[in-house]
């Protein structure tokens, strides 16, 4: 199919929910959009069953592979394997590929001598004895699902003499005796699957709210990386994460940091944030030997003023762009992946 952009997602309840995506593609001179799920791809016949957007409307269609594809899905375990097979197929070309789970990403980050000073002690949870040792060493630990996103399922565990406490967003803090630590961990792993554990750092502001910094890095219409925007994400009072969807707010980075530290320190931190954010995208592409299109880079400043890199995400949300930079900047950030797709099609 000539000049058709393929868009793969996890589910299509109503194709009209993707009209904004289709219009962005049309705006970049694609003739139309083929919207599909991994289940709609027949890797043997090289046909895709999906919805074709053309002339302002959708129609069901069986079509050959588009020459360029965008992956916007968040796949549950039931469809993750098929999605991986589709992405691995040599004749289906995507603008970007995955990075794997948090444990794999951490291994790539640690391999960089530039990034190593910014990284927190982090390990994959293997046994309750290993977790107990890690907790005893660091006293307070964040437990994160290895495939989690958006702050979901994160737990803070803190040791206090012969007891430990468990904190989760929107749940009452629980205090348990240390003799229950092993059974507690078993319960977490049996319900939520694999996890990593990461040293907790105090990233609360002067009013006690947790905050971090999201840098949005994207390839532009020339296929070159740019930092589209950075913003402080401040969580609502009483929560352990700063996720916007959990009721948080976004603010300009330098102005926010000037309220927490002196002007000179805030300016130095803002410069370091920009350096880390510009370093990571090309480094990750080289380290993975793969192609990426956009990244969400999450950093944090602890109470002493030290900068840390928390994690790197593909398929980042863009709400910070609207909240800090305005509607036009948000719309531009939404269009950039389509401009990059158009560039890749022309450059082939």
Short mmCIF file of C-alpha atoms in Angstrom, two decimals:
data_model
loop_
_atom_site.label_atom_id
_atom_site.label_comp_id
_atom_site.label_asym_id
_atom_site.label_seq_id
_atom_site.Cartn_x
_atom_site.Cartn_y
_atom_site.Cartn_z
CA UNK A 1 0.00 0.00 0.00
CA UNK A 2 1.52 3.30 -1.07
CA UNK A 3 1.87 6.14 1.40
CA UNK A 4 -0.25 4.43 4.06
CA UNK A 5 0.88 4.70 7.69
CA UNK A 6 0.29 1.60 9.78
CA UNK A 7 -0.66 2.20 13.42
CA UNK A 8 -0.56 -0.79 15.76
CA UNK A 9 -2.28 -0.65 19.14
CA UNK A 10 -3.40 -3.07 21.87
CA UNK A 11 -7.17 -2.85 21.32
CA UNK A 12 -9.68 -1.15 19.01
CA UNK A 13 -13.10 -0.78 20.62
CA UNK A 14 -14.00 2.10 18.33
CA UNK A 15 -11.67 3.20 15.51
CA UNK A 16 -13.00 6.74 15.78
CA UNK A 17 -11.14 7.06 19.10
CA UNK A 18 -8.00 7.16 16.91
CA UNK A 19 -9.22 9.94 14.61
CA UNK A 20 -6.69 12.38 16.10
CA UNK A 21 -3.87 9.98 15.18
CA UNK A 22 -5.24 9.54 11.67
CA UNK A 23 -5.53 13.29 11.14
CA UNK A 24 -1.95 13.78 12.33
CA UNK A 25 -0.81 11.27 9.69
CA UNK A 26 -2.89 12.92 6.96
CA UNK A 27 -1.39 16.24 8.03
CA UNK A 28 2.04 14.81 7.22
CA UNK A 29 0.92 13.88 3.68
CA UNK A 30 0.15 10.19 4.24
CA UNK A 31 -2.67 8.99 1.99
CA UNK A 32 -4.34 7.17 4.86
CA UNK A 33 -3.92 5.11 8.01
CA UNK A 34 -4.27 1.38 8.60
CA UNK A 35 -5.19 0.85 12.27
CA UNK A 36 -4.69 -2.67 13.62
CA UNK A 37 -3.83 -4.89 16.59
CA UNK A 38 -1.17 -7.63 16.69
CA UNK A 39 -3.99 -10.20 16.43
CA UNK A 40 -4.96 -8.69 13.07
CA UNK A 41 -1.55 -9.45 11.53
CA UNK A 42 -1.18 -12.69 9.56
CA UNK A 43 2.56 -13.26 9.38
CA UNK A 44 2.15 -16.11 6.88
CA UNK A 45 -0.02 -14.43 4.26
CA UNK A 46 1.56 -11.02 5.01
CA UNK A 47 -1.87 -9.48 5.31
CA UNK A 48 -3.29 -7.20 8.00
CA UNK A 49 -6.95 -7.09 9.03
CA UNK A 50 -7.76 -3.67 10.40
CA UNK A 51 -9.45 -0.32 9.80
CA UNK A 52 -8.44 1.94 6.93
CA UNK A 53 -8.87 5.69 7.40
CA UNK A 54 -9.33 7.58 4.13
CA UNK A 55 -11.36 10.61 3.05
CA UNK A 56 -12.42 11.33 6.63
CA UNK A 57 -13.86 7.90 7.47
CA UNK A 58 -13.01 4.35 8.57
CA UNK A 59 -13.67 1.07 6.74
CA UNK A 60 -12.76 -2.53 7.59
CA UNK A 61 -10.00 -3.73 5.33
CA UNK A 62 -7.62 -6.61 4.61
CA UNK A 63 -4.42 -5.01 3.39
CA UNK A 64 -0.79 -5.71 2.65
CA UNK A 65 1.92 -4.44 4.99
CA UNK A 66 2.31 -0.65 5.12
CA UNK A 67 5.83 0.53 4.33
CA UNK A 68 6.14 2.27 7.69
CA UNK A 69 4.38 1.58 11.00
CA UNK A 70 3.91 3.33 14.33
CA UNK A 71 3.41 1.30 17.53
CA UNK A 72 1.29 3.12 20.13
CA UNK A 73 0.07 0.08 22.09
CA UNK A 74 0.42 -0.93 25.75
CA UNK A 75 0.14 -4.70 25.54
CA UNK A 76 -1.19 -7.00 28.27
CA UNK A 77 0.59 -10.36 28.79
CA UNK A 78 -2.03 -12.10 26.63
CA UNK A 79 -0.99 -10.19 23.49
CA UNK A 80 2.60 -9.24 24.29
CA UNK A 81 4.10 -12.31 22.58
CA UNK A 82 2.21 -11.70 19.32
CA UNK A 83 3.14 -8.02 19.42
CA UNK A 84 6.80 -8.99 19.82
CA UNK A 85 6.59 -11.37 16.85
CA UNK A 86 5.03 -8.67 14.71
CA UNK A 87 7.70 -6.13 15.69
CA UNK A 88 10.43 -8.69 14.95
CA UNK A 89 9.14 -9.45 11.43
CA UNK A 90 11.67 -8.17 8.91
CA UNK A 91 9.08 -7.06 6.38
CA UNK A 92 7.15 -4.92 8.88
CA UNK A 93 9.12 -1.73 9.40
CA UNK A 94 8.44 0.30 12.55
CA UNK A 95 9.62 3.75 13.51
CA UNK A 96 10.76 2.44 16.90
CA UNK A 97 11.32 -0.75 18.86
CA UNK A 98 11.19 -1.74 22.53
CA UNK A 99 13.75 -1.58 25.32
CA UNK A 100 12.57 -4.53 27.37
CA UNK A 101 11.68 -4.48 31.05
CA UNK A 102 13.08 -2.22 33.79
CA UNK A 103 15.78 -4.73 34.70
CA UNK A 104 17.10 -4.92 31.13
CA UNK A 105 17.01 -1.14 30.75
CA UNK A 106 18.97 -0.74 33.99
CA UNK A 107 21.73 -3.02 32.67
CA UNK A 108 22.15 -0.83 29.60
CA UNK A 109 22.16 2.37 31.68
CA UNK A 110 24.76 1.02 34.13
CA UNK A 111 27.07 0.22 31.20
CA UNK A 112 27.50 3.95 30.54
CA UNK A 113 30.31 5.59 32.51
CA UNK A 114 28.57 8.95 31.97
CA UNK A 115 25.25 7.77 33.46
CA UNK A 116 26.59 5.57 36.28
CA UNK A 117 26.96 8.41 38.83
CA UNK A 118 23.28 9.29 38.34
CA UNK A 119 21.94 5.75 38.95
CA UNK A 120 20.45 4.46 42.19
CA UNK A 121 21.34 1.03 43.59
CA UNK A 122 18.88 -1.24 41.79
CA UNK A 123 18.48 -5.03 41.68
CA UNK A 124 16.02 -7.55 40.33
CA UNK A 125 14.14 -9.22 43.20
CA UNK A 126 15.15 -12.88 43.25
CA UNK A 127 14.61 -14.17 46.82
CA UNK A 128 13.19 -12.91 50.11
CA UNK A 129 16.67 -13.22 51.70
CA UNK A 130 18.15 -11.00 48.98
CA UNK A 131 15.36 -8.47 49.46
CA UNK A 132 15.87 -8.52 53.24
CA UNK A 133 19.61 -7.83 52.81
CA UNK A 134 18.90 -4.99 50.37
CA UNK A 135 16.34 -3.46 52.74
CA UNK A 136 18.67 -3.75 55.73
CA UNK A 137 21.45 -2.02 53.79
CA UNK A 138 19.35 0.87 52.43
CA UNK A 139 16.65 1.04 55.15
CA UNK A 140 13.99 2.23 52.69
CA UNK A 141 13.31 0.64 49.29
CA UNK A 142 10.97 1.15 46.34
CA UNK A 143 9.49 -2.05 44.88
CA UNK A 144 8.54 -1.59 41.22
CA UNK A 145 6.84 -4.07 38.84
CA UNK A 146 9.40 -4.99 36.21
CA UNK A 147 6.94 -4.22 33.40
CA UNK A 148 5.04 -1.48 35.20
CA UNK A 149 4.26 1.98 33.86
CA UNK A 150 2.54 5.13 35.03
CA UNK A 151 3.46 4.58 38.68
CA UNK A 152 1.18 1.55 38.98
CA UNK A 153 1.96 -1.05 41.64
CA UNK A 154 4.89 0.81 43.23
CA UNK A 155 5.40 0.07 46.94
CA UNK A 156 7.73 1.72 49.43
CA UNK A 157 9.06 -0.56 52.17
CA UNK A 158 10.88 0.99 55.15
CA UNK A 159 12.67 -0.81 57.99
CA UNK A 160 12.24 0.49 61.52
CA UNK A 161 13.95 -1.53 64.30
CA UNK A 162 11.93 -4.75 64.58
CA UNK A 163 9.19 -3.65 62.23
CA UNK A 164 8.74 -2.54 58.64
CA UNK A 165 6.14 -0.30 57.07
CA UNK A 166 4.48 -0.56 53.68
CA UNK A 167 3.26 2.49 51.75
CA UNK A 168 1.25 2.51 48.52
CA UNK A 169 -0.64 5.26 46.75
CA UNK A 170 -4.22 5.66 47.97
CA UNK A 171 -3.79 2.97 50.63
CA UNK A 172 -3.35 3.16 54.38
CA UNK A 173 0.23 2.68 55.61
CA UNK A 174 0.69 -0.79 57.13
CA UNK A 175 3.14 -1.66 59.93
CA UNK A 176 4.26 -5.30 60.25
CA UNK A 177 6.82 -7.23 62.33
CA UNK A 178 10.03 -8.22 60.52
CA UNK A 179 9.02 -11.88 60.90
CA UNK A 180 6.32 -11.14 58.28
CA UNK A 181 8.75 -9.72 55.68
CA UNK A 182 9.17 -12.97 53.73
CA UNK A 183 5.42 -13.67 53.54
CA UNK A 184 4.75 -10.04 52.59
CA UNK A 185 7.20 -10.24 49.68
CA UNK A 186 5.78 -13.59 48.57
CA UNK A 187 2.32 -11.98 48.47
CA UNK A 188 3.56 -9.07 46.35
CA UNK A 189 5.35 -11.32 43.86
CA UNK A 190 2.49 -13.81 43.60
CA UNK A 191 0.00 -11.02 42.85
CA UNK A 192 2.11 -8.66 40.78
CA UNK A 193 4.79 -10.82 39.17
CA UNK A 194 8.43 -9.84 38.81
CA UNK A 195 9.81 -6.71 40.49
CA UNK A 196 12.94 -4.65 40.86
CA UNK A 197 14.00 -3.01 44.12
CA UNK A 198 15.57 0.41 44.21
CA UNK A 199 17.04 2.46 47.03
CA UNK A 200 14.55 5.09 48.19
CA UNK A 201 15.73 8.68 48.13
CA UNK A 202 13.99 11.66 49.66
CA UNK A 203 12.62 13.58 46.67
CA UNK A 204 9.98 15.51 48.61
CA UNK A 205 9.83 19.26 48.24
CA UNK A 206 9.83 21.76 51.11
CA UNK A 207 6.10 21.15 51.62
CA UNK A 208 6.46 17.37 51.75
CA UNK A 209 5.15 16.49 48.28
CA UNK A 210 7.07 14.04 46.07
CA UNK A 211 8.32 15.49 42.78
CA UNK A 212 10.48 14.41 39.87
CA UNK A 213 11.43 15.72 36.43
CA UNK A 214 10.22 14.32 33.11
CA UNK A 215 12.20 15.14 29.98
CA UNK A 216 10.43 14.34 26.70
CA UNK A 217 12.91 13.44 23.94
CA UNK A 218 11.63 12.97 20.38
CA UNK A 219 12.93 12.61 16.86
CA UNK A 220 11.82 15.44 14.62
CA UNK A 221 10.88 15.58 10.94
CA UNK A 222 14.56 15.27 10.00
CA UNK A 223 15.06 12.15 12.11
CA UNK A 224 17.18 14.03 14.66
CA UNK A 225 16.76 13.87 18.44
CA UNK A 226 15.53 16.90 20.32
CA UNK A 227 14.42 17.51 23.90
CA UNK A 228 10.90 18.71 23.23
CA UNK A 229 10.27 19.76 26.82
CA UNK A 230 11.08 19.19 30.48
CA UNK A 231 8.78 19.63 33.45
CA UNK A 232 8.58 19.00 37.16
CA UNK A 233 5.84 16.50 38.04
CA UNK A 234 4.62 17.05 41.58
CA UNK A 235 2.46 14.38 43.21
CA UNK A 236 -0.51 15.24 45.36
CA UNK A 237 0.13 15.31 49.10
CA UNK A 238 0.42 11.93 50.78
CA UNK A 239 1.33 9.83 47.72
CA UNK A 240 4.68 8.13 47.10
CA UNK A 241 4.91 8.84 43.35
CA UNK A 242 4.63 11.96 41.24
CA UNK A 243 2.52 10.60 38.39
CA UNK A 244 0.30 13.21 36.74
CA UNK A 245 -2.56 10.75 36.22
CA UNK A 246 -2.68 10.16 39.99
CA UNK A 247 -3.64 13.79 40.56
CA UNK A 248 -0.27 15.50 40.22
CA UNK A 249 0.68 18.82 38.63
CA UNK A 250 3.41 19.96 36.22
CA UNK A 251 5.65 23.03 36.54
CA UNK A 252 8.55 24.78 34.83
CA UNK A 253 11.79 23.10 35.96
CA UNK A 254 14.12 26.01 36.68
CA UNK A 255 11.50 28.15 38.45
CA UNK A 256 10.45 25.19 40.58
CA UNK A 257 14.02 24.29 41.56
CA UNK A 258 14.76 27.90 42.49
CA UNK A 259 12.06 27.59 45.16
CA UNK A 260 13.75 24.47 46.57
CA UNK A 261 17.40 25.57 46.28
CA UNK A 262 19.33 28.77 45.62
CA UNK A 263 19.42 30.27 42.11
CA UNK A 264 22.94 29.07 41.33
CA UNK A 265 22.15 25.48 42.36
CA UNK A 266 18.88 25.49 40.40
CA UNK A 267 20.62 26.73 37.25
CA UNK A 268 23.35 24.08 37.59
CA UNK A 269 20.74 21.34 38.05
CA UNK A 270 18.74 22.55 35.05
CA UNK A 271 21.89 22.42 32.91
CA UNK A 272 22.70 18.88 34.13
CA UNK A 273 19.14 17.74 33.40
CA UNK A 274 19.48 19.02 29.82
CA UNK A 275 22.84 17.24 29.41
CA UNK A 276 21.52 13.88 30.65
CA UNK A 277 18.33 14.19 28.57
CA UNK A 278 20.28 14.89 25.38
CA UNK A 279 22.82 12.10 26.06
CA UNK A 280 20.40 9.23 26.68
CA UNK A 281 18.46 8.84 23.36
CA UNK A 282 21.45 8.33 21.03
CA UNK A 283 23.22 6.28 23.70
CA UNK A 284 20.24 3.91 24.06
CA UNK A 285 19.93 3.47 20.28
CA UNK A 286 23.63 2.60 20.08
CA UNK A 287 23.61 0.38 23.18
CA UNK A 288 20.58 -1.60 21.99
CA UNK A 289 21.54 -1.41 18.31
CA UNK A 290 17.95 -0.51 17.55
CA UNK A 291 15.78 2.35 16.37
CA UNK A 292 13.83 4.57 18.76
CA UNK A 293 11.45 7.48 18.13
CA UNK A 294 10.69 9.06 21.51
CA UNK A 295 11.60 8.57 25.16
CA UNK A 296 10.38 9.75 28.53
CA UNK A 297 13.39 10.32 30.77
CA UNK A 298 12.58 10.50 34.48
CA UNK A 299 15.03 12.26 36.79
CA UNK A 300 14.85 13.41 40.41
CA UNK A 301 16.63 15.75 42.77
CA UNK A 302 17.00 14.58 46.37
CA UNK A 303 16.77 16.82 49.42
CA UNK A 304 20.54 17.39 49.35
CA UNK A 305 20.38 18.68 45.76
CA UNK A 306 21.85 15.63 44.01
CA UNK A 307 20.49 14.66 40.60
CA UNK A 308 19.41 11.06 39.93
CA UNK A 309 18.17 9.18 36.87
CA UNK A 310 15.15 7.10 37.88
CA UNK A 311 14.14 5.39 34.65
CA UNK A 312 13.70 5.62 30.89
CA UNK A 313 10.37 4.87 29.17
CA UNK A 314 9.26 4.38 25.60
CA UNK A 315 5.82 5.68 24.54
CA UNK A 316 5.82 8.56 27.04
CA UNK A 317 2.72 10.59 27.80
CA UNK A 318 2.74 14.20 26.64
CA UNK A 319 0.39 15.89 29.12
CA UNK A 320 3.32 17.83 30.62
CA UNK A 321 3.66 19.68 27.32
CA UNK A 322 0.14 21.08 27.57
CA UNK A 323 0.41 21.85 31.29
CA UNK A 324 3.73 23.71 31.09
CA UNK A 325 4.13 24.87 27.49
CA UNK A 326 0.53 25.22 26.29
CA UNK A 327 -1.81 23.72 23.70
CA UNK A 328 0.30 24.51 20.62
CA UNK A 329 3.43 22.88 22.09
CA UNK A 330 1.40 19.82 23.06
CA UNK A 331 -0.03 19.51 19.54
CA UNK A 332 3.45 19.81 18.06
CA UNK A 333 4.80 17.08 20.36
CA UNK A 334 1.89 14.85 19.28
CA UNK A 335 2.70 15.41 15.59
CA UNK A 336 6.45 14.76 15.82
CA UNK A 337 6.23 10.93 15.63
CA UNK A 338 4.23 11.31 12.41
CA UNK A 339 6.77 13.76 11.01
CA UNK A 340 9.53 11.27 11.84
CA UNK A 341 7.55 8.48 10.15
CA UNK A 342 7.21 10.63 7.03
CA UNK A 343 10.98 11.34 7.12
CA UNK A 344 11.75 7.61 7.35
CA UNK A 345 9.49 6.84 4.41
CA UNK A 346 11.20 9.49 2.27
CA UNK A 347 14.69 8.47 3.42
CA UNK A 348 14.27 4.77 2.60
#
